[in-house]
Coordinates of C-alpha atoms in Angstrom, one line a residue:
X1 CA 23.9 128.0 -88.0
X2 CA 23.5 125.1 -85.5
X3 CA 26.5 122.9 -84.8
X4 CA 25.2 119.6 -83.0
X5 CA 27.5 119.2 -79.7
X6 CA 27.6 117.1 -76.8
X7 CA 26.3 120.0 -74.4
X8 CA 23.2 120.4 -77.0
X9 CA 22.2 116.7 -76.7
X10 CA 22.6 117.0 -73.4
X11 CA 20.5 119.6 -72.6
X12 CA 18.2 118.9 -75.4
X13 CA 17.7 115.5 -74.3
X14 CA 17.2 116.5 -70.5
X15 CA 20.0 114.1 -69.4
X16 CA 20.0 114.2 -65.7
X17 CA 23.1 111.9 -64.5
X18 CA 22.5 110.2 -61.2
X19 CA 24.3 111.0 -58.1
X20 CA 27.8 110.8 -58.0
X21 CA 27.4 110.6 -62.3
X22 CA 29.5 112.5 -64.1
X23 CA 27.8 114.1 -67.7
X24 CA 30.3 111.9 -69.6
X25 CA 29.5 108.9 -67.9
X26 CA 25.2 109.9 -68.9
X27 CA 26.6 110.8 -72.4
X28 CA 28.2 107.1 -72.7
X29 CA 25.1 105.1 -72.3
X30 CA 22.8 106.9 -75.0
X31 CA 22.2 104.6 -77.8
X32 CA 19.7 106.9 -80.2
X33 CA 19.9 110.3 -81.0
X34 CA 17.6 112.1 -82.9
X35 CA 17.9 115.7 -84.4
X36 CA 16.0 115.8 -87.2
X37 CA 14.8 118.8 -88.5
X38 CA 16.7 121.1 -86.1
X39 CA 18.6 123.6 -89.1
X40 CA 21.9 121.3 -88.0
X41 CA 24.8 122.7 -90.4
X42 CA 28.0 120.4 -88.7
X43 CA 28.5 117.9 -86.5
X44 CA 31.2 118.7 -83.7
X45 CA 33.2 116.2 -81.6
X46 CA 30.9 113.4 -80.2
X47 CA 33.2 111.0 -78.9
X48 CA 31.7 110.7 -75.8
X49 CA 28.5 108.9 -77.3
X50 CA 30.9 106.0 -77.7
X51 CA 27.7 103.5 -77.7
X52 CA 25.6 105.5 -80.0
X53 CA 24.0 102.6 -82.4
X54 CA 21.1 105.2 -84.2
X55 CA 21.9 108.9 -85.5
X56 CA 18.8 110.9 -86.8
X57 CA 20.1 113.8 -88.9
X58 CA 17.6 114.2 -91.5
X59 CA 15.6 117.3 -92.6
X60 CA 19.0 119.7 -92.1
X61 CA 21.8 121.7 -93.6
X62 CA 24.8 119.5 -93.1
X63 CA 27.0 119.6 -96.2
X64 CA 29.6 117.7 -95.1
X65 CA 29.9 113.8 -92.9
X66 CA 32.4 114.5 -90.1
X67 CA 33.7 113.3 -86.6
X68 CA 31.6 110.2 -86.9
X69 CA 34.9 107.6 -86.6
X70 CA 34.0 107.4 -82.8
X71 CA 30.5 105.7 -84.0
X72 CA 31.8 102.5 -84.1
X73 CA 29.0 100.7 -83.2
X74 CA 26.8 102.7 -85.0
X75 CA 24.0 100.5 -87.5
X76 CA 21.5 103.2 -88.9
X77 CA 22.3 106.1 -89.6
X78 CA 19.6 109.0 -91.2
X79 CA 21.0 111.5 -93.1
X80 CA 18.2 112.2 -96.2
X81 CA 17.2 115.7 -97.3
X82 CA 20.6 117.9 -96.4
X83 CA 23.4 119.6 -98.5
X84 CA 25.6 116.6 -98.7
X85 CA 27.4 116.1 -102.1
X86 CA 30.4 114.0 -101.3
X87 CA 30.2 110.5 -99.6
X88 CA 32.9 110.2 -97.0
X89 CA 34.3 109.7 -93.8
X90 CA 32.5 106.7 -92.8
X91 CA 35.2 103.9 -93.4
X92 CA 35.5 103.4 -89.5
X93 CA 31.7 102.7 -89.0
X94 CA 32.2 98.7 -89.4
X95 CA 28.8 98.1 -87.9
X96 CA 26.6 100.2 -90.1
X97 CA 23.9 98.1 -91.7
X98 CA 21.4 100.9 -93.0
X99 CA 22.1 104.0 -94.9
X100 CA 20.1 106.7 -96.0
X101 CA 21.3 109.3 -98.0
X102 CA 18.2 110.5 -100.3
X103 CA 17.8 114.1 -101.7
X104 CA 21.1 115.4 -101.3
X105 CA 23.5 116.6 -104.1
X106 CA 25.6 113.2 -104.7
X107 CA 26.6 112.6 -107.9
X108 CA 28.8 109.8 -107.2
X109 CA 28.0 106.5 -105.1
X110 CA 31.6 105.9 -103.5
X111 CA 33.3 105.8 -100.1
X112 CA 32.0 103.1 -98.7
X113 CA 34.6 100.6 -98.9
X114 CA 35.0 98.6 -95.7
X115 CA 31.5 98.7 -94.9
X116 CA 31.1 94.9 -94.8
X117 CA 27.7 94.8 -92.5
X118 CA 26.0 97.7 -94.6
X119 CA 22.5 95.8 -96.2
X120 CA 20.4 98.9 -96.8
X121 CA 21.7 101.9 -99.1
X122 CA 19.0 104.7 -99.8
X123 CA 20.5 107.2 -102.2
X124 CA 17.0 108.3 -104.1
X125 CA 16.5 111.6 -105.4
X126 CA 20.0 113.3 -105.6
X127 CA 19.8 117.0 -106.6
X128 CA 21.9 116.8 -109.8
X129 CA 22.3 119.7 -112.2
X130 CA 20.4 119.2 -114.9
X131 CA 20.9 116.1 -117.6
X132 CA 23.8 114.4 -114.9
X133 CA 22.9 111.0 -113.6
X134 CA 23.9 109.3 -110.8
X135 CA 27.3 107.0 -111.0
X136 CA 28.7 104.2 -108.9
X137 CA 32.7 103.8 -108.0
X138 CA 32.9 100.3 -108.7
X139 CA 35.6 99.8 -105.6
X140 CA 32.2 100.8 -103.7
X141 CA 30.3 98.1 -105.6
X142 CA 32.9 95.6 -105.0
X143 CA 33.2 96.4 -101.3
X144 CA 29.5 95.8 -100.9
X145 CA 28.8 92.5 -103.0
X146 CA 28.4 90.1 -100.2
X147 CA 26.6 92.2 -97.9
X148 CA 24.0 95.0 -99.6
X149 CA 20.7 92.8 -100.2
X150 CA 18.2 96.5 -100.3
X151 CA 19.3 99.5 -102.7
X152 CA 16.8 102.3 -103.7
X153 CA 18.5 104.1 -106.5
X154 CA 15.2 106.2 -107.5
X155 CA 14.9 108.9 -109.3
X156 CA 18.2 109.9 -110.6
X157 CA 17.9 110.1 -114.2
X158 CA 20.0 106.4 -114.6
X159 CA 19.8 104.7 -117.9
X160 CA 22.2 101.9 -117.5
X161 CA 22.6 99.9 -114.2
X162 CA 24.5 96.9 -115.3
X163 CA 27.2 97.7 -113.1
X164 CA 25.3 96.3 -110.7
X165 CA 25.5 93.6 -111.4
X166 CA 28.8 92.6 -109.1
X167 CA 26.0 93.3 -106.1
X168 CA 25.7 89.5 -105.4
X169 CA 23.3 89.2 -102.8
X170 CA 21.2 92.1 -103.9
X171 CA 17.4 90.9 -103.6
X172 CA 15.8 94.3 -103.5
X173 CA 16.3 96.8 -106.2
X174 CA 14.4 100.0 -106.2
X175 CA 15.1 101.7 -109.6
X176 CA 11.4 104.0 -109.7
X177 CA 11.4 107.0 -111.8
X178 CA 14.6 106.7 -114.4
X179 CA 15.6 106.1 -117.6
X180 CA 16.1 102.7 -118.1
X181 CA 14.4 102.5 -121.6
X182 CA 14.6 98.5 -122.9
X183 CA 14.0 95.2 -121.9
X184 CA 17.0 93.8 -123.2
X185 CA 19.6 96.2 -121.8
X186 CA 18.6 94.5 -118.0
X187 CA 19.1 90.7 -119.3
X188 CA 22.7 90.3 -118.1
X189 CA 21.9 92.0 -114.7
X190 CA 19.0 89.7 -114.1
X191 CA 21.4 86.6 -115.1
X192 CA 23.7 87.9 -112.9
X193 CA 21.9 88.9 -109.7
X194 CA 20.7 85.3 -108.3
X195 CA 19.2 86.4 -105.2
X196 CA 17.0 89.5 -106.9
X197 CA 13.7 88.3 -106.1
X198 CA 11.6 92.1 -106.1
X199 CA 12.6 95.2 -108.7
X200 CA 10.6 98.1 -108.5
X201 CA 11.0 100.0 -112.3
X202 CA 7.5 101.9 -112.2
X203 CA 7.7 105.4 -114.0
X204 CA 10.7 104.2 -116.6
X205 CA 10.1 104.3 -119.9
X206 CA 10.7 100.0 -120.5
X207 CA 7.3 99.9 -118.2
X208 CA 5.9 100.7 -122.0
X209 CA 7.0 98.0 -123.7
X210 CA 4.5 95.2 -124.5
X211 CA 4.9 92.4 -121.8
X212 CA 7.9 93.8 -120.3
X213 CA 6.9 92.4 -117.0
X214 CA 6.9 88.6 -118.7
X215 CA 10.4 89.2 -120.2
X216 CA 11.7 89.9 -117.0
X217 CA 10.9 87.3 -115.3
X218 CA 11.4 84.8 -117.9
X219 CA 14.7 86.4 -118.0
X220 CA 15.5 86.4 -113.9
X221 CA 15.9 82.7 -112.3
X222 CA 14.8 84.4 -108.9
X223 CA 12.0 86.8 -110.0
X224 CA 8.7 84.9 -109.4
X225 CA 5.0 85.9 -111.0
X226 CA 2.1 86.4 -109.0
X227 CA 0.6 83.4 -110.1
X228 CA 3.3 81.3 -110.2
X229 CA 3.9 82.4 -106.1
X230 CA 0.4 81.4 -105.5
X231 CA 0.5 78.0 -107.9
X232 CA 3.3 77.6 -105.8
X233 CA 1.9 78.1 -102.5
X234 CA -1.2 76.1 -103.2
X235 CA 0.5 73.2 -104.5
X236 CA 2.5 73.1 -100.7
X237 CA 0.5 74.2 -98.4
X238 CA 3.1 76.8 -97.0
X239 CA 0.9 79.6 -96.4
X240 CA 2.6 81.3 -93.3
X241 CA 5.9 81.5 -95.0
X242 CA 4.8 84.6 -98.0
X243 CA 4.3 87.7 -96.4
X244 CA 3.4 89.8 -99.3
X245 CA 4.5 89.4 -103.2
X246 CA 5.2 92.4 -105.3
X247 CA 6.8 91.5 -108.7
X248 CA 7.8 93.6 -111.3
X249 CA 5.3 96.3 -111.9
X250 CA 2.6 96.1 -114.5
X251 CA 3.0 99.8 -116.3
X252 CA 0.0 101.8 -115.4
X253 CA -1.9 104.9 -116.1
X254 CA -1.3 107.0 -112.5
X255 CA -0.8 104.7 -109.8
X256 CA 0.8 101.2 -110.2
X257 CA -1.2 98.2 -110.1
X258 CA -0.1 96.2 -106.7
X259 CA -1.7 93.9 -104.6
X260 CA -0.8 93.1 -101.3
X261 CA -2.1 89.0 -99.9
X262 CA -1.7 89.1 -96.3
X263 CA -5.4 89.5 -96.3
X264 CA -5.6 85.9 -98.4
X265 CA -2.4 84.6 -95.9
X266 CA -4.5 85.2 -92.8
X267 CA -7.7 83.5 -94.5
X268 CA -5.8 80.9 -95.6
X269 CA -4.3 79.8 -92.0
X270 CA -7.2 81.1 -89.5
X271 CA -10.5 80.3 -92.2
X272 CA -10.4 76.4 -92.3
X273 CA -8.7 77.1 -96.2
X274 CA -5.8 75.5 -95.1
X275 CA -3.7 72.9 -97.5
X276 CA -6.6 70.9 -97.7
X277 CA -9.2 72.7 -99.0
X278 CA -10.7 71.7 -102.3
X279 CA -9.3 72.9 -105.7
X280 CA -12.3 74.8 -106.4
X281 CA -11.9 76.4 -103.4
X282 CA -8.2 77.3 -104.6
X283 CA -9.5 78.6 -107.9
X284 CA -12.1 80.8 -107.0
X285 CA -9.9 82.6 -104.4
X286 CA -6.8 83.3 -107.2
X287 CA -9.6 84.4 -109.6
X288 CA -10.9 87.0 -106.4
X289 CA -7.5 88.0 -106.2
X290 CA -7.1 88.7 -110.1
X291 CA -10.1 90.6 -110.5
X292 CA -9.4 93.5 -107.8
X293 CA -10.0 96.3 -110.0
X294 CA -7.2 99.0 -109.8
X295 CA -9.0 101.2 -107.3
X296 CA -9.7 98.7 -105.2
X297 CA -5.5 97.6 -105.1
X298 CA -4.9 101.1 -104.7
X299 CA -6.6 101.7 -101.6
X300 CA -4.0 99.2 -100.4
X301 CA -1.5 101.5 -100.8
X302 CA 0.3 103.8 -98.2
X303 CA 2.5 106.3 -98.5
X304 CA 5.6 104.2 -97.4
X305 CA 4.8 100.7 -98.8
X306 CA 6.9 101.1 -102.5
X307 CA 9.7 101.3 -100.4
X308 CA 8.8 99.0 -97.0
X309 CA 6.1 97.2 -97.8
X310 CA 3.4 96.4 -94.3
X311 CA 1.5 93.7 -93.7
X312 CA -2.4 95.5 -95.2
X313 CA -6.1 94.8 -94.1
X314 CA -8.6 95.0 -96.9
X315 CA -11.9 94.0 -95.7
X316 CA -13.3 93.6 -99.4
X317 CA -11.0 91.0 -99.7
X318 CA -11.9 89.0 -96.5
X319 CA -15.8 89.8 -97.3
X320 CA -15.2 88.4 -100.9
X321 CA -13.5 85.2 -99.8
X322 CA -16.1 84.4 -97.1
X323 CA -19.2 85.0 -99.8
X324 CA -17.3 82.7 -101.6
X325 CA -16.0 79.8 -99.3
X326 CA -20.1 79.7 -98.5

Protein backbone atom coordinates (compact mmCIF):
# COMPACT_ATOMS: atom_id res chain seq x y z
CA UNK A 1 0.00 0.00 0.00
CA UNK A 2 1.37 3.39 -1.18
CA UNK A 3 -0.37 6.50 0.01
CA UNK A 4 0.90 9.55 -2.29
CA UNK A 5 2.18 12.43 0.28
CA UNK A 6 3.85 15.59 0.01
CA UNK A 7 7.18 14.12 1.52
CA UNK A 8 7.00 11.29 -1.43
CA UNK A 9 6.72 13.92 -4.20
CA UNK A 10 9.24 15.55 -2.69
CA UNK A 11 11.72 13.18 -2.46
CA UNK A 12 10.56 11.46 -5.51
CA UNK A 13 10.79 14.45 -7.46
CA UNK A 14 14.35 15.49 -6.06
CA UNK A 15 13.02 18.92 -5.03
CA UNK A 16 15.95 20.72 -3.74
CA UNK A 17 14.55 24.34 -2.38
CA UNK A 18 17.07 27.07 -2.76
CA UNK A 19 18.76 28.78 0.08
CA UNK A 20 16.85 30.27 2.57
CA UNK A 21 13.67 28.05 0.80
CA UNK A 22 11.53 26.42 2.90
CA UNK A 23 10.08 22.69 1.37
CA UNK A 24 6.64 24.36 1.40
CA UNK A 25 7.56 27.23 -0.47
CA UNK A 26 9.45 24.38 -3.36
CA UNK A 27 6.18 22.38 -2.95
CA UNK A 28 4.04 25.63 -3.99
CA UNK A 29 5.58 26.19 -7.34
CA UNK A 30 5.13 22.61 -8.87
CA UNK A 31 2.60 22.65 -11.63
CA UNK A 32 2.73 18.71 -12.91
CA UNK A 33 2.88 15.73 -10.97
CA UNK A 34 3.18 12.52 -12.34
CA UNK A 35 2.80 9.09 -10.42
CA UNK A 36 1.60 6.85 -12.78
CA UNK A 37 2.02 3.44 -12.32
CA UNK A 38 3.54 3.57 -8.80
CA UNK A 39 0.81 0.82 -6.85
CA UNK A 40 -0.76 4.43 -5.40
CA UNK A 41 -3.90 3.11 -3.21
CA UNK A 42 -4.88 6.95 -1.57
CA UNK A 43 -4.07 10.22 -1.96
CA UNK A 44 -3.13 12.08 1.41
CA UNK A 45 -3.25 15.83 2.21
CA UNK A 46 -1.69 17.80 -0.75
CA UNK A 47 -2.59 21.29 0.01
CA UNK A 48 0.66 22.50 -0.30
CA UNK A 49 0.74 21.95 -4.19
CA UNK A 50 -1.72 24.90 -4.22
CA UNK A 51 -0.69 25.60 -8.06
CA UNK A 52 -0.76 22.10 -9.22
CA UNK A 53 -2.53 22.49 -12.91
CA UNK A 54 -1.70 18.47 -14.16
CA UNK A 55 -2.12 15.25 -11.79
CA UNK A 56 -0.90 11.87 -13.41
CA UNK A 57 -2.53 9.03 -11.43
CA UNK A 58 -3.08 6.43 -13.89
CA UNK A 59 -2.04 2.77 -13.91
CA UNK A 60 -2.82 2.43 -9.87
CA UNK A 61 -5.01 1.16 -7.01
CA UNK A 62 -6.90 4.19 -5.90
CA UNK A 63 -10.48 3.38 -5.21
CA UNK A 64 -11.53 6.29 -3.99
CA UNK A 65 -11.06 10.55 -5.34
CA UNK A 66 -10.06 12.45 -2.18
CA UNK A 67 -8.33 15.61 -0.77
CA UNK A 68 -8.23 17.13 -4.19
CA UNK A 69 -10.53 20.51 -3.16
CA UNK A 70 -7.05 22.32 -2.73
CA UNK A 71 -6.55 21.72 -6.70
CA UNK A 72 -8.19 24.54 -7.66
CA UNK A 73 -6.48 25.35 -10.53
CA UNK A 74 -6.11 22.07 -11.55
CA UNK A 75 -7.13 21.40 -15.74
CA UNK A 76 -6.19 17.70 -16.51
CA UNK A 77 -6.37 15.32 -14.43
CA UNK A 78 -5.31 11.31 -15.29
CA UNK A 79 -6.93 8.98 -13.42
CA UNK A 80 -7.71 5.72 -16.07
CA UNK A 81 -7.07 2.12 -15.18
CA UNK A 82 -7.58 2.14 -11.09
CA UNK A 83 -10.31 0.81 -8.69
CA UNK A 84 -12.56 3.76 -8.77
CA UNK A 85 -16.37 3.09 -8.85
CA UNK A 86 -17.91 6.23 -7.52
CA UNK A 87 -17.42 9.73 -9.15
CA UNK A 88 -16.90 12.31 -6.45
CA UNK A 89 -15.28 14.89 -4.76
CA UNK A 90 -14.29 17.03 -7.45
CA UNK A 91 -17.07 19.87 -7.30
CA UNK A 92 -14.24 22.41 -6.05
CA UNK A 93 -11.93 21.83 -9.21
CA UNK A 94 -13.65 24.80 -11.28
CA UNK A 95 -10.72 24.85 -13.69
CA UNK A 96 -10.71 21.27 -14.79
CA UNK A 97 -11.03 20.98 -18.55
CA UNK A 98 -9.96 17.28 -19.16
CA UNK A 99 -11.02 14.15 -17.54
CA UNK A 100 -10.05 10.81 -17.76
CA UNK A 101 -11.58 8.13 -16.03
CA UNK A 102 -11.34 4.92 -18.39
CA UNK A 103 -11.25 1.25 -17.04
CA UNK A 104 -12.44 1.68 -13.71
CA UNK A 105 -15.64 0.21 -12.08
CA UNK A 106 -18.22 3.27 -12.69
CA UNK A 107 -21.42 2.44 -13.28
CA UNK A 108 -22.87 5.79 -13.07
CA UNK A 109 -21.63 9.11 -14.88
CA UNK A 110 -22.48 11.76 -12.04
CA UNK A 111 -20.83 14.20 -9.71
CA UNK A 112 -19.69 16.55 -11.81
CA UNK A 113 -21.96 19.31 -11.42
CA UNK A 114 -20.22 22.65 -11.21
CA UNK A 115 -17.55 21.68 -13.53
CA UNK A 116 -18.32 24.58 -15.98
CA UNK A 117 -14.69 24.54 -17.93
CA UNK A 118 -14.64 20.63 -18.11
CA UNK A 119 -14.45 19.91 -22.36
CA UNK A 120 -12.92 16.48 -22.33
CA UNK A 121 -14.62 13.48 -20.41
CA UNK A 122 -13.05 9.95 -21.00
CA UNK A 123 -14.98 7.26 -19.20
CA UNK A 124 -14.30 4.18 -21.80
CA UNK A 125 -14.16 0.70 -20.68
CA UNK A 126 -15.78 0.67 -17.13
CA UNK A 127 -15.48 -2.82 -15.43
CA UNK A 128 -19.18 -3.52 -15.06
CA UNK A 129 -20.50 -6.81 -13.86
CA UNK A 130 -21.72 -8.55 -16.43
CA UNK A 131 -25.00 -7.41 -18.70
CA UNK A 132 -24.92 -3.61 -16.68
CA UNK A 133 -24.33 -0.68 -18.92
CA UNK A 134 -23.14 2.49 -18.23
CA UNK A 135 -25.80 5.36 -17.06
CA UNK A 136 -25.64 9.17 -16.94
CA UNK A 137 -27.21 11.41 -13.95
CA UNK A 138 -28.89 13.82 -16.02
CA UNK A 139 -27.97 16.82 -13.30
CA UNK A 140 -24.35 15.81 -14.67
CA UNK A 141 -25.57 16.21 -18.22
CA UNK A 142 -27.17 19.37 -17.51
CA UNK A 143 -24.23 20.81 -15.67
CA UNK A 144 -22.04 20.08 -18.70
CA UNK A 145 -24.18 21.26 -21.72
CA UNK A 146 -22.44 24.42 -22.50
CA UNK A 147 -19.05 23.27 -21.96
CA UNK A 148 -18.25 19.32 -22.79
CA UNK A 149 -17.41 19.48 -26.74
CA UNK A 150 -15.16 15.64 -26.50
CA UNK A 151 -16.81 12.51 -24.75
CA UNK A 152 -15.52 8.87 -25.32
CA UNK A 153 -18.17 6.71 -23.92
CA UNK A 154 -16.61 3.32 -25.44
CA UNK A 155 -17.10 0.23 -24.67
CA UNK A 156 -19.70 0.00 -22.12
CA UNK A 157 -22.24 -2.10 -23.36
CA UNK A 158 -24.80 1.25 -24.00
CA UNK A 159 -27.75 0.77 -26.26
CA UNK A 160 -29.46 4.03 -25.93
CA UNK A 161 -27.58 7.40 -25.71
CA UNK A 162 -30.33 9.91 -26.38
CA UNK A 163 -29.91 11.38 -23.26
CA UNK A 164 -27.31 13.03 -24.64
CA UNK A 165 -28.74 14.83 -26.31
CA UNK A 166 -29.00 17.95 -23.70
CA UNK A 167 -24.89 18.03 -24.38
CA UNK A 168 -25.19 21.22 -26.60
CA UNK A 169 -21.88 21.87 -27.67
CA UNK A 170 -20.83 18.28 -28.01
CA UNK A 171 -18.82 17.98 -31.47
CA UNK A 172 -17.01 14.82 -30.60
CA UNK A 173 -18.74 11.64 -29.62
CA UNK A 174 -16.78 8.51 -29.25
CA UNK A 175 -19.39 5.69 -28.77
CA UNK A 176 -16.85 2.51 -30.29
CA UNK A 177 -17.68 -0.94 -29.20
CA UNK A 178 -21.53 -0.90 -27.85
CA UNK A 179 -24.76 -1.69 -28.44
CA UNK A 180 -26.39 0.83 -30.20
CA UNK A 181 -28.29 -1.48 -32.79
CA UNK A 182 -30.45 1.04 -35.34
CA UNK A 183 -30.25 3.87 -37.40
CA UNK A 184 -33.31 5.41 -36.31
CA UNK A 185 -33.01 5.23 -32.59
CA UNK A 186 -29.89 8.09 -33.10
CA UNK A 187 -32.18 10.55 -35.30
CA UNK A 188 -33.39 12.80 -32.44
CA UNK A 189 -29.77 13.01 -30.92
CA UNK A 190 -28.36 14.00 -34.36
CA UNK A 191 -31.24 16.73 -34.58
CA UNK A 192 -30.47 17.76 -31.39
CA UNK A 193 -26.69 18.00 -31.20
CA UNK A 194 -25.94 21.05 -33.74
CA UNK A 195 -22.28 21.28 -33.19
CA UNK A 196 -21.63 17.19 -33.59
CA UNK A 197 -19.49 17.25 -36.51
CA UNK A 198 -17.24 13.54 -35.87
CA UNK A 199 -19.05 10.27 -34.18
CA UNK A 200 -17.00 7.35 -33.91
CA UNK A 201 -19.71 4.02 -33.73
CA UNK A 202 -17.22 1.33 -35.23
CA UNK A 203 -17.81 -2.25 -33.68
CA UNK A 204 -21.80 -1.51 -32.97
CA UNK A 205 -24.04 -3.56 -34.35
CA UNK A 206 -26.03 -0.32 -36.59
CA UNK A 207 -22.39 -0.33 -38.45
CA UNK A 208 -24.40 -3.41 -40.29
CA UNK A 209 -27.11 -1.84 -41.55
CA UNK A 210 -27.10 -1.02 -45.37
CA UNK A 211 -25.93 2.66 -45.75
CA UNK A 212 -26.06 3.49 -42.27
CA UNK A 213 -23.24 5.91 -42.71
CA UNK A 214 -25.63 7.91 -45.53
CA UNK A 215 -28.52 8.05 -43.02
CA UNK A 216 -26.54 9.58 -40.59
CA UNK A 217 -25.51 12.20 -42.16
CA UNK A 218 -28.45 12.98 -44.06
CA UNK A 219 -29.93 12.88 -40.71
CA UNK A 220 -27.14 15.33 -38.73
CA UNK A 221 -27.17 19.17 -40.07
CA UNK A 222 -23.41 19.19 -38.83
CA UNK A 223 -22.06 15.76 -39.86
CA UNK A 224 -20.28 16.30 -43.27
CA UNK A 225 -19.26 13.31 -45.96
CA UNK A 226 -15.98 12.94 -47.21
CA UNK A 227 -16.77 14.15 -50.43
CA UNK A 228 -18.94 16.67 -49.64
CA UNK A 229 -15.73 18.20 -47.27
CA UNK A 230 -13.57 17.96 -50.27
CA UNK A 231 -16.48 19.37 -52.91
CA UNK A 232 -16.42 21.86 -50.40
CA UNK A 233 -12.87 22.61 -50.11
CA UNK A 234 -12.26 22.60 -53.79
CA UNK A 235 -15.06 24.81 -54.61
CA UNK A 236 -13.21 27.59 -51.91
CA UNK A 237 -9.89 27.21 -52.06
CA UNK A 238 -9.64 26.91 -48.14
CA UNK A 239 -7.10 24.28 -47.97
CA UNK A 240 -5.13 25.25 -44.78
CA UNK A 241 -8.24 25.46 -42.72
CA UNK A 242 -9.17 21.11 -42.71
CA UNK A 243 -6.78 19.30 -40.78
CA UNK A 244 -8.02 15.87 -41.14
CA UNK A 245 -11.85 14.51 -41.85
CA UNK A 246 -13.06 11.39 -40.20
CA UNK A 247 -16.84 10.88 -40.65
CA UNK A 248 -18.94 8.32 -39.54
CA UNK A 249 -17.32 5.00 -40.07
CA UNK A 250 -17.93 2.78 -43.03
CA UNK A 251 -18.56 -0.83 -41.15
CA UNK A 252 -15.69 -3.02 -41.97
CA UNK A 253 -14.28 -6.51 -41.79
CA UNK A 254 -11.21 -6.02 -38.98
CA UNK A 255 -9.99 -2.62 -39.06
CA UNK A 256 -12.15 0.44 -40.00
CA UNK A 257 -11.81 2.09 -43.21
CA UNK A 258 -10.25 5.74 -42.47
CA UNK A 259 -8.32 8.04 -44.32
CA UNK A 260 -6.40 10.73 -42.96
CA UNK A 261 -5.73 14.08 -45.88
CA UNK A 262 -3.09 16.09 -44.42
CA UNK A 263 -0.93 14.41 -46.92
CA UNK A 264 -3.40 15.99 -49.83
CA UNK A 265 -3.60 19.47 -47.48
CA UNK A 266 0.20 19.84 -47.59
CA UNK A 267 0.15 19.11 -51.51
CA UNK A 268 -2.43 21.24 -52.04
CA UNK A 269 -0.75 24.43 -50.39
CA UNK A 270 3.14 23.78 -50.96
CA UNK A 271 2.66 21.76 -54.78
CA UNK A 272 1.47 24.65 -57.01
CA UNK A 273 -2.34 22.75 -56.58
CA UNK A 274 -3.59 25.63 -54.96
CA UNK A 275 -7.33 27.15 -55.71
CA UNK A 276 -6.33 27.49 -59.07
CA UNK A 277 -5.55 24.44 -60.38
CA UNK A 278 -7.55 23.00 -63.14
CA UNK A 279 -10.68 20.85 -62.52
CA UNK A 280 -9.09 17.84 -63.93
CA UNK A 281 -6.52 18.32 -61.70
CA UNK A 282 -9.28 18.37 -58.78
CA UNK A 283 -10.79 15.20 -60.11
CA UNK A 284 -8.05 13.00 -60.46
CA UNK A 285 -6.73 13.84 -56.93
CA UNK A 286 -10.45 13.00 -55.11
CA UNK A 287 -10.52 9.80 -57.38
CA UNK A 288 -6.56 8.98 -55.76
CA UNK A 289 -7.97 9.60 -52.56
CA UNK A 290 -11.09 7.19 -53.17
CA UNK A 291 -9.29 4.39 -54.40
CA UNK A 292 -6.75 3.90 -51.31
CA UNK A 293 -7.36 0.27 -50.86
CA UNK A 294 -8.02 -0.66 -47.15
CA UNK A 295 -4.51 -1.69 -46.39
CA UNK A 296 -3.15 1.09 -47.73
CA UNK A 297 -5.60 3.56 -45.15
CA UNK A 298 -4.71 1.27 -42.52
CA UNK A 299 -1.11 1.82 -42.43
CA UNK A 300 -2.30 5.32 -41.63
CA UNK A 301 -3.34 4.22 -38.54
CA UNK A 302 -1.71 4.51 -34.99
CA UNK A 303 -2.46 3.22 -32.00
CA UNK A 304 -3.84 6.65 -30.54
CA UNK A 305 -5.51 8.26 -33.62
CA UNK A 306 -9.46 6.81 -33.00
CA UNK A 307 -9.23 8.80 -30.11
CA UNK A 308 -6.72 11.96 -31.08
CA UNK A 309 -6.38 11.95 -34.38
CA UNK A 310 -2.27 13.41 -35.73
CA UNK A 311 -1.49 15.09 -38.55
CA UNK A 312 -0.05 11.48 -40.81
CA UNK A 313 2.61 11.25 -43.69
CA UNK A 314 1.86 8.65 -46.36
CA UNK A 315 4.34 8.77 -49.01
CA UNK A 316 2.14 6.67 -51.45
CA UNK A 317 -0.15 9.41 -51.40
CA UNK A 318 2.37 12.19 -52.18
CA UNK A 319 4.08 9.78 -54.89
CA UNK A 320 0.55 9.25 -56.36
CA UNK A 321 -0.37 12.93 -56.64
CA UNK A 322 2.98 13.88 -58.18
CA UNK A 323 2.70 10.91 -61.04
CA UNK A 324 -0.41 12.44 -61.44
CA UNK A 325 -0.04 16.38 -61.51
CA UNK A 326 2.75 15.29 -64.34
Amino acid sequence: MVRLTVDLIAKKSNLKPRKEETLAQCLKKITHINFSDRNIDSIDDLSLCRNLSVLYLYDNRISQVSNLNYATNLTHLYLQNNCISCIENLSSLKKLEKLYLGGNYIAVVEGLEGLEELRELHVESQRLPLGEKLLFDPRTLRSLAKSLSTLNISNNNIDDIKDLEMLENLNHLIAVDNQLMHVKDLELLLKKLMKLWKMDLNGNPVCLKPKYRDKLILMSKSLVSKQDAFNSLYATGNFETIHHIVPVYYPQVGKPKVVFFSDVQRYLVHGNASSKCSQEDKTTITEDIGNLSLKESESLLTKNDIHEPHLLQNPKVKENLSEKKE
